[in-house]
XYZ file of C-alpha atoms in Angstrom:
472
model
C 22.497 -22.039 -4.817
C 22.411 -22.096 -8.547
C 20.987 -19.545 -10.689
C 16.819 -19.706 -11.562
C 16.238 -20.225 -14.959
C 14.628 -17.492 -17.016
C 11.468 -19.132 -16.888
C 11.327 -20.457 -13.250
C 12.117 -16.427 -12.777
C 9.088 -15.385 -14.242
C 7.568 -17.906 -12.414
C 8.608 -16.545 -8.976
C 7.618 -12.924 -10.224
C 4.204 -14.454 -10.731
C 3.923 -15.831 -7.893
C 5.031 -12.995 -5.576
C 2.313 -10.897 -7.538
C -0.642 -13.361 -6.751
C -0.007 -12.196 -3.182
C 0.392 -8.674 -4.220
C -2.775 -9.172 -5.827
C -5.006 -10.339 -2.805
C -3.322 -8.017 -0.242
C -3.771 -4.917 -2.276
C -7.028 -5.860 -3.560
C -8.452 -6.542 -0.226
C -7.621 -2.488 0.584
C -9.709 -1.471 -2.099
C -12.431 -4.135 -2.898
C -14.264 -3.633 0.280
C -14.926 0.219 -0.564
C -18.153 -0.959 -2.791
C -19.787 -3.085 0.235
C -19.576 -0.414 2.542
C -23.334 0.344 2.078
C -24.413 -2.935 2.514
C -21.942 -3.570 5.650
C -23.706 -0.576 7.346
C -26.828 -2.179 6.328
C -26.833 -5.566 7.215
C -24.849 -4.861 10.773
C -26.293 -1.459 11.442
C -23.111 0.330 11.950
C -22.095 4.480 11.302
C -19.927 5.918 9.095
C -16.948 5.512 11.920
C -17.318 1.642 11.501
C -16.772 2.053 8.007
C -14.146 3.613 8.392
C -12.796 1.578 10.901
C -13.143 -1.757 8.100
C -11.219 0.264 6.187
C -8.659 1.095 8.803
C -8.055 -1.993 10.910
C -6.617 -3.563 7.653
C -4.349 -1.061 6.673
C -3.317 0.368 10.431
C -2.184 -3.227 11.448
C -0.809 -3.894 8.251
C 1.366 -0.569 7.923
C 2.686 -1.085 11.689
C 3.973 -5.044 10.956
C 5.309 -4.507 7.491
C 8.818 -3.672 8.622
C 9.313 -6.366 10.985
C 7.875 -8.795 8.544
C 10.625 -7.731 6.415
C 13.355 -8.390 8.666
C 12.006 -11.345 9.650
C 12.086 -12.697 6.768
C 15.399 -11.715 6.172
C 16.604 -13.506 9.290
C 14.913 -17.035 9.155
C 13.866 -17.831 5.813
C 11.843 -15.330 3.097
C 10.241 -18.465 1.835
C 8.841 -19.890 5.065
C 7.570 -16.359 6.238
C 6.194 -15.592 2.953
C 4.246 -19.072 3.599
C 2.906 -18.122 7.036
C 1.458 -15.254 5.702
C -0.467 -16.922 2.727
C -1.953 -19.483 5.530
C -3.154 -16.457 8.197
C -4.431 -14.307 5.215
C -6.649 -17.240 3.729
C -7.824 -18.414 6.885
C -8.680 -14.781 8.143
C -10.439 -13.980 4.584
C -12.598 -16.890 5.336
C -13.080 -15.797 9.056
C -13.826 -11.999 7.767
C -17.138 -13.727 5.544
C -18.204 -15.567 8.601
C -18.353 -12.438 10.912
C -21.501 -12.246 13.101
C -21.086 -8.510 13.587
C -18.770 -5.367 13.133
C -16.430 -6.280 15.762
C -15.941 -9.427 15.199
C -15.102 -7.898 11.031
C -12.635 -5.474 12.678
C -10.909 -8.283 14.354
C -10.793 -10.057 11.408
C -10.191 -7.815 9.395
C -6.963 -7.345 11.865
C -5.652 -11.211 11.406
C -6.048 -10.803 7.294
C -3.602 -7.762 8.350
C -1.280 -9.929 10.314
C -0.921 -12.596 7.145
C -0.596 -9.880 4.745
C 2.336 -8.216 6.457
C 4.596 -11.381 5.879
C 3.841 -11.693 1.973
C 4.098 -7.851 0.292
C 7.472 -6.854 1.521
C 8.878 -10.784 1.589
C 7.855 -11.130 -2.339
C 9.611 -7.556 -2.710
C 12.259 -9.101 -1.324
C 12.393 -12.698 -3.184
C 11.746 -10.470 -6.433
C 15.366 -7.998 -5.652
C 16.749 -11.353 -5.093
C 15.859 -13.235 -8.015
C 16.298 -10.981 -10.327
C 19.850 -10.232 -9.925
C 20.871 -7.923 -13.311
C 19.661 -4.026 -12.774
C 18.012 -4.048 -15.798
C 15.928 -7.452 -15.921
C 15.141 -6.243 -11.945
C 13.932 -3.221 -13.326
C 11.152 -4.676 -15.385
C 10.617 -7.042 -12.362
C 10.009 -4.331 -10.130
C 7.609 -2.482 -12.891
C 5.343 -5.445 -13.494
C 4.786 -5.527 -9.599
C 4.371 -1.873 -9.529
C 1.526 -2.681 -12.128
C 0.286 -5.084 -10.858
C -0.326 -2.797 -7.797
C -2.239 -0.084 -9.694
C -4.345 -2.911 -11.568
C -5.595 -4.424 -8.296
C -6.264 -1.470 -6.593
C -8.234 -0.101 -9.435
C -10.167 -3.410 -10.334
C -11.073 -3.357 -6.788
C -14.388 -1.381 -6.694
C -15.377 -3.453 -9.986
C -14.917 -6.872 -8.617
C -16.089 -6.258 -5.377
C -19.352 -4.579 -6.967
C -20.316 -7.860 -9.222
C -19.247 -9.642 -5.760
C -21.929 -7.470 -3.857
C -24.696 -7.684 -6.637
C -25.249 -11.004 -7.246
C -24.110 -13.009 -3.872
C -23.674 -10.336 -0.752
C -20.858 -8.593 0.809
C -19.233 -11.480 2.847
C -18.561 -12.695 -0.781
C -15.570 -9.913 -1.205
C -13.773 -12.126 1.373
C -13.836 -15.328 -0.744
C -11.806 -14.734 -3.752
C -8.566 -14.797 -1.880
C -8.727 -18.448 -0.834
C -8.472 -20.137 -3.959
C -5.423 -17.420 -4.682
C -3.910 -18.035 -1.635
C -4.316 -21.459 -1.861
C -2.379 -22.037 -5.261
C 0.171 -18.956 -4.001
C 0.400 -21.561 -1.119
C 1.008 -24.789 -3.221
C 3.035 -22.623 -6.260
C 5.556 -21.403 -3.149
C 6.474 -24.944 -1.597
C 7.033 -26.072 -5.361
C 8.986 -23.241 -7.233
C 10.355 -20.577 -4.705
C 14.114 -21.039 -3.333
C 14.662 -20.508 0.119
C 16.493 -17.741 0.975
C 18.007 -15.036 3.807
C 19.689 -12.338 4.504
C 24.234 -12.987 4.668
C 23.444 -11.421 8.342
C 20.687 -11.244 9.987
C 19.079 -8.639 11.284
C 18.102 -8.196 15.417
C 14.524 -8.017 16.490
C 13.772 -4.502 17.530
C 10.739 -4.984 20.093
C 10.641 -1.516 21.524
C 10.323 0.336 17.541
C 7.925 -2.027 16.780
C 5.707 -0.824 19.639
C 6.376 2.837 18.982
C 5.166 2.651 15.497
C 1.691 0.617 16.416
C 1.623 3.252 19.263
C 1.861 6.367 16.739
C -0.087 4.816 13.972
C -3.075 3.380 16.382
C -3.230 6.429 18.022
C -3.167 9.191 15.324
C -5.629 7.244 12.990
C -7.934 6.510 16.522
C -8.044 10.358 16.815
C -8.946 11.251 13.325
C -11.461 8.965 12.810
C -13.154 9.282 16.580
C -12.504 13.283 16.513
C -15.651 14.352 14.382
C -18.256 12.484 17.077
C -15.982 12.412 20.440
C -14.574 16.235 19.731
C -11.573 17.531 18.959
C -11.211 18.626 22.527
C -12.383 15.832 24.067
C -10.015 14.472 26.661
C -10.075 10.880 24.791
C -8.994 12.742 21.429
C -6.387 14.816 23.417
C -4.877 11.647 24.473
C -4.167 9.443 21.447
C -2.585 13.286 19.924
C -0.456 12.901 22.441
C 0.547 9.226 22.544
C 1.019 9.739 18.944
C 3.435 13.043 19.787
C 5.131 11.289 22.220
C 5.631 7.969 20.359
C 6.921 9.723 17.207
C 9.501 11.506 19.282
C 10.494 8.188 20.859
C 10.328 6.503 17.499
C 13.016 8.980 16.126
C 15.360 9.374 19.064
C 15.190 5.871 19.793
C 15.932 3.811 16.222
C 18.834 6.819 15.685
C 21.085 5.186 18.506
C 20.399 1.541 17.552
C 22.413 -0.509 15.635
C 20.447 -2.195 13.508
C 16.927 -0.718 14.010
C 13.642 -1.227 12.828
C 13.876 1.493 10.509
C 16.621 2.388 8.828
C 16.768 6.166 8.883
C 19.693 6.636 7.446
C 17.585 5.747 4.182
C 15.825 8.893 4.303
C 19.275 10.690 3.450
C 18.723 9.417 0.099
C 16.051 12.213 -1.658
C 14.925 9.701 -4.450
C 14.235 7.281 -1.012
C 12.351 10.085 0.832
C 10.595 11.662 -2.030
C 9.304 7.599 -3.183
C 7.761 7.467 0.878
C 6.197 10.965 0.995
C 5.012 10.577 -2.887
C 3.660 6.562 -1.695
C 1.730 8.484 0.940
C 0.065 11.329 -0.519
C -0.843 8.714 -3.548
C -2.370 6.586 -1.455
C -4.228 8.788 0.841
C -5.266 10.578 -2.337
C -6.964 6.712 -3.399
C -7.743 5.952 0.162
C -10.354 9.180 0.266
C -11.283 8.708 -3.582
C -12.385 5.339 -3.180
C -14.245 6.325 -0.104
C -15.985 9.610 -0.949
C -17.102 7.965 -4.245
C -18.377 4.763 -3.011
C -20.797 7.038 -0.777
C -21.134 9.063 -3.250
C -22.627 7.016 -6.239
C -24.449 4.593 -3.424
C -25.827 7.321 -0.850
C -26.530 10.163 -3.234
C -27.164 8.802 -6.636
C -29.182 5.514 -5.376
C -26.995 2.901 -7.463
C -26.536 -0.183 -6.648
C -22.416 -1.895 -5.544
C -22.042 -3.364 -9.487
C -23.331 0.233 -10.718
C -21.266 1.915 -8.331
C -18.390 -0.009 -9.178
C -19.157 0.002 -13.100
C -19.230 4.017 -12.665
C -15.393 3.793 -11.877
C -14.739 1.613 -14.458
C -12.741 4.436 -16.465
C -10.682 4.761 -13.508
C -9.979 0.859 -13.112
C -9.115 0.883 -17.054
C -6.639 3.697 -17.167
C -4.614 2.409 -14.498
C -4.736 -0.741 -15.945
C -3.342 0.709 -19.055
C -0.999 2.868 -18.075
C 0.545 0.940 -14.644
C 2.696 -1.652 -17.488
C 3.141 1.464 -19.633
C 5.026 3.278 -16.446
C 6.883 0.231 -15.767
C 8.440 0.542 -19.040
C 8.892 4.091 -18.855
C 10.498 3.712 -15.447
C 12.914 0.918 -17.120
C 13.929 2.900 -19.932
C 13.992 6.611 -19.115
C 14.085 6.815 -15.249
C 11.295 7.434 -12.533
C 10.469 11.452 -13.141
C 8.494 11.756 -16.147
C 5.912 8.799 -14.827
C 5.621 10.797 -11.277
C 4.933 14.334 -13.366
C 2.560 12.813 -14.934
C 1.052 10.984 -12.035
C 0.954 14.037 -9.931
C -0.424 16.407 -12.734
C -3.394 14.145 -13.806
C -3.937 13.473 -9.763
C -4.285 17.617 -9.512
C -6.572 17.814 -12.320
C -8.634 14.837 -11.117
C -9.143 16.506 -7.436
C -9.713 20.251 -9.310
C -12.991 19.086 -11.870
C -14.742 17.572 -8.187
C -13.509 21.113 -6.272
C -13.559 24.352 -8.185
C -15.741 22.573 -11.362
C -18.391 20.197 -9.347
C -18.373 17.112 -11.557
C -21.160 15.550 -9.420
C -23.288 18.319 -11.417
C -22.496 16.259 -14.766
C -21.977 12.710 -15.735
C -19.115 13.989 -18.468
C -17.332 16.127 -15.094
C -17.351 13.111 -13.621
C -15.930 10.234 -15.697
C -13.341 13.024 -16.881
C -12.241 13.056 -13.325
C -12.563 9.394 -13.194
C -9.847 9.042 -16.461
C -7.498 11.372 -15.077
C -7.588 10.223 -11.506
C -6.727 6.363 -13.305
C -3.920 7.817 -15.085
C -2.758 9.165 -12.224
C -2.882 6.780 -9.809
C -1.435 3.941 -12.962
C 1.715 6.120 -13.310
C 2.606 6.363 -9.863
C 3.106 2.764 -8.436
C 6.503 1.558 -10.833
C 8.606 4.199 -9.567
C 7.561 4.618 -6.017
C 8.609 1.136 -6.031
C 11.956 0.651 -8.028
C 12.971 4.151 -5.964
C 12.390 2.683 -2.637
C 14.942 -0.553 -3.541
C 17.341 1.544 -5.360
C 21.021 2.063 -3.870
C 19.667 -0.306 -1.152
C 21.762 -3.689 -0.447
C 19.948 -7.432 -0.790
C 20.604 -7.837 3.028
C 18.272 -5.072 3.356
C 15.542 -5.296 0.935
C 12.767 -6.741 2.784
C 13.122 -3.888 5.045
C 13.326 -1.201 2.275
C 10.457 -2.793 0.284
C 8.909 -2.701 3.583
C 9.389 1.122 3.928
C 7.581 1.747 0.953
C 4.766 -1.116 1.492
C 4.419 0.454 4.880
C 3.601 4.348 3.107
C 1.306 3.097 1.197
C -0.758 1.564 4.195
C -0.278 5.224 5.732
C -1.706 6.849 3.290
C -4.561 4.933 2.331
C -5.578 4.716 6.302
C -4.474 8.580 6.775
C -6.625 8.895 3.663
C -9.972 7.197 4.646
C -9.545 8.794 8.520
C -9.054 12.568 7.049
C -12.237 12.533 4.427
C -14.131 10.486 6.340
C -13.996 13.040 9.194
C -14.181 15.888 6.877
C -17.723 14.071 5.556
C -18.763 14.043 9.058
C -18.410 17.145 9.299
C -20.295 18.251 6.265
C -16.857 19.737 4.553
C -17.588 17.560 1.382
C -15.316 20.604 -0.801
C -12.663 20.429 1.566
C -12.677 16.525 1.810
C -11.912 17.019 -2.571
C -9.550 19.373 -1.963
C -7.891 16.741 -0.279
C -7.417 15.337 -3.850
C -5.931 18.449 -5.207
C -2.863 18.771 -2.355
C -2.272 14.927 -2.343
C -2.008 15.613 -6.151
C 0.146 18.546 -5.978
C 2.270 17.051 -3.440
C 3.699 14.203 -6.349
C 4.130 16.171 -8.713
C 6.056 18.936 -7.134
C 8.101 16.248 -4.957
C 8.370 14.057 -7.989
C 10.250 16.776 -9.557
C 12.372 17.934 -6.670
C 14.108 14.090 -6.448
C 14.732 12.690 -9.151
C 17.327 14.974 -10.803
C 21.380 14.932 -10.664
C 21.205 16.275 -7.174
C 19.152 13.827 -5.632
C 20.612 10.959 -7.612
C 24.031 11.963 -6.172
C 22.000 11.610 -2.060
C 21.597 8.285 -3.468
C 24.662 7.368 -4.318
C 25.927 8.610 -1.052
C 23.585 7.015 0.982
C 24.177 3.740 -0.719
C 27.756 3.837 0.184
C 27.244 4.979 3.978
C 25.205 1.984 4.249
C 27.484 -0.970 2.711
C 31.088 0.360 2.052
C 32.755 0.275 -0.775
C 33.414 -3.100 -1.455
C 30.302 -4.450 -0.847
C 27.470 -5.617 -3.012
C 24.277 -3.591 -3.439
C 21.208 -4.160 -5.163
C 21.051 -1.030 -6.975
C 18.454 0.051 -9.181
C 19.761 3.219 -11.113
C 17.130 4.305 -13.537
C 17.452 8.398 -13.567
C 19.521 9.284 -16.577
């Protein structure tokens, strides 16, 4: 197949990041209509949560095998099955006659947007062939991240105020419609040299563990910790981890790769994607309460209020793209993880709810944070990693940042039902911590050479690799 012109590249990057766009917009936009969910279907904060959760649970425990998948019968044609179940569930999700029927929904939009994050990750490593050019490919859809995760609360507030929540559901379809049409026209078919084999049994030990662990968080603070309920889904999730690990170890060509995780740039990027996203998952949540609960405001106030967070990120998640380019992925995660810290501290030992200047400080530095952090999670998670296998490492690091954000909603929520509002900030402040320090500790000469190590344990020698070096 010949090579894509310069511009017909672009094109595919833009197209792969209208998907981005709708998936990752779709785990933040909703935060703002919480209030008038539990209003207009008469639900508790548990079925908030659980709108939250359904999304992000399903869509963290199909990522992988989407990835694979695609890599066995066509990127292309999976990436088009998922635009089709996403639009069609989006519509379903602003038709829903009650909460469970928006949970199940809510599941389906999960099930389309599975096939499209890690595919385009995929079709991007792909397309964009030399290190460099990938580089900047990979940093415009690590922006493009931050900017829709941010711009979220905003849209979804103007959404709210002047139609009605089931409106947060319709701007995907005319998105996923031209994705759709821009796809079939513009984007080459491709697939891995060999294909990877369907791994059933992982797939059902990961829904098990996730399922179960987010069931008990979430359900703890009203069923009881020591409830026999709870009890069990700790243990399914104990038990399925364990299986998870011993099992993919003696498989061939399993459903996660853990020989990945002897790379420490590859490890740090999935342990920094999850404290980053749980940090957003519980900000997003806490606030949206927050401002609508406590302070009386409306969803476009609400959302206007986090404005400063929504334009930081949107400044600074092309800015770390660059930086990530040009001088490797370490300064952008210090900086991430530092402003995160300071963020979490002003709302913990400082109580910015006490002053409107507290408050948008947090707001700023919190945006910063959370725009720095995206570009090299990302370009670390493809690094050293071979085309064969770059759905499934894309899908590694699309999959931590579903963790997160679900782990990150369960935790605070529960923590807010239990009236630990300082704890549930505090949160903040470890998530925070836990980038920066982490951030630090793997992306020096040490962890560079895991890399490099791991990267030849995986394909030989000889073979080609899709290798994104960016750590001076």
């Amino acid at each position: 197949m010949p090579e894509p012109s310069p511009r017909r590249r672009m094109l595919i990057l833009a197209i792969c990041c209208m998907s981005l766009l709708i998936v990752s917009l779709d785990t933040t936009i909703l935060n703002v209509a919480l209030p008038a969910i539990r209003s207009d279907l008469g639900t508790s904060v548990s079925g908030l949560q659980w709108t939250i959760d359904a999304y992000t649970v399903v869509l963290a425990s199909l990522l992988m095998v989407a990835g694979s998948t695609a890599d066995r019968i066509g990127r292309r044609r999976v990436f088009q099955y998922g635009l089709v179940v996403f639009t069609v569930a989006s519509v379903l999700c602003s038709l829903a006659p009650d909460l469970r029927w928006l949970i199940v929904f809510r599941m389906l939009q999960a099930v389309g947007g599975s096939m499209l994050n890690p595919v385009a990750m995929s079709i991007i490593t792909n397309t964009f062939t030399e290190p460099r050019e990938r580089a900047r490919a990979i940093g415009v859809w690590g922006g493009v991240v931050g900017i829709s995760m941010a711009a979220g609360p905003i849209i979804g507030g103007a959404l709210v105020e002047y139609a009605n929540w089931r409106a947060v559901f319709w701007i995907n379809v005319p998105v996923g419609v031209a994705a759709l049409v821009l796809t079939a026209l513009f984007v080459p078919e491709s697939r891995a040299p060999k294909a990877r084999r369907m791994d059933p049994v992982g797939q059902l030990l990961v829904i098990a563990l996730l399922g179960s662990l987010t069931y008990a968080i979430i359900e703890a603070p009203e069923a009881g910790w020591t409830s026999p309920l709870i009890l069990a889904c700790v243990a399914v999730a104990v038990v399925a981890l364990a299986g998870l690990l011993t099992y993919e170890r003696r498989r061939r060509e399993p459903l996660i790769e853990l020989r990945f995780f002897r790379s420490a740039p590859f490890s740090g990027a999935t342990v920094i994607a999850v404290s980053a996203f749980a940090a957003l998952g519980g900000f997003l949540f806490l606030n949206t309460l927050y401002l609508q609960d406590d302070r009386g405001m409306s969803a476009l106030d609400a959302g206007l209020h986090l404005l400063p967070m929504a334009a930081m990120a949107l400044v600074c998640a092309p800015l770390s793209g660059r930086l990530v380019g040009t001088r490797g992925p370490r300064l952008s995660l210090v900086l991430a993880g530092a402003t995160m810290t300071a963020s979490g501290l002003i709302f913990t030992a400082m109580d910015a709810a006490s002053s409107d200047a507290l408050l948008y400080t947090a707001y700023v530095l919190f945006g910063i944070g959370f725009g720095f952090v995206n570009a090299p999670v990302t370009n670390t998670a493809v690094s050293g990693m071979p085309r064969a296998q770059a759905g499934v490492a894309a899908a590694v690091a699309s999959t931590s940042r579903q963790i997160g954000q679900s782990l990150g909603v369960a935790v605070m929520g529960a923590l807010i039902a239990a009236g630990l509002h300082t704890a549930a900030w505090g949160v903040i402040v470890g998530c925070g911590a836990v980038v920066l320090l982490v951030g630090l500790l793997t992306t020096g000469r040490w962890a560079t050479g895991t890399a490099e190590r791991t990267a030849s344990l995986l394909t030989g020698p000889a073979a080609p690799k899709a290798v994104v070096t960016t750590t001076p």
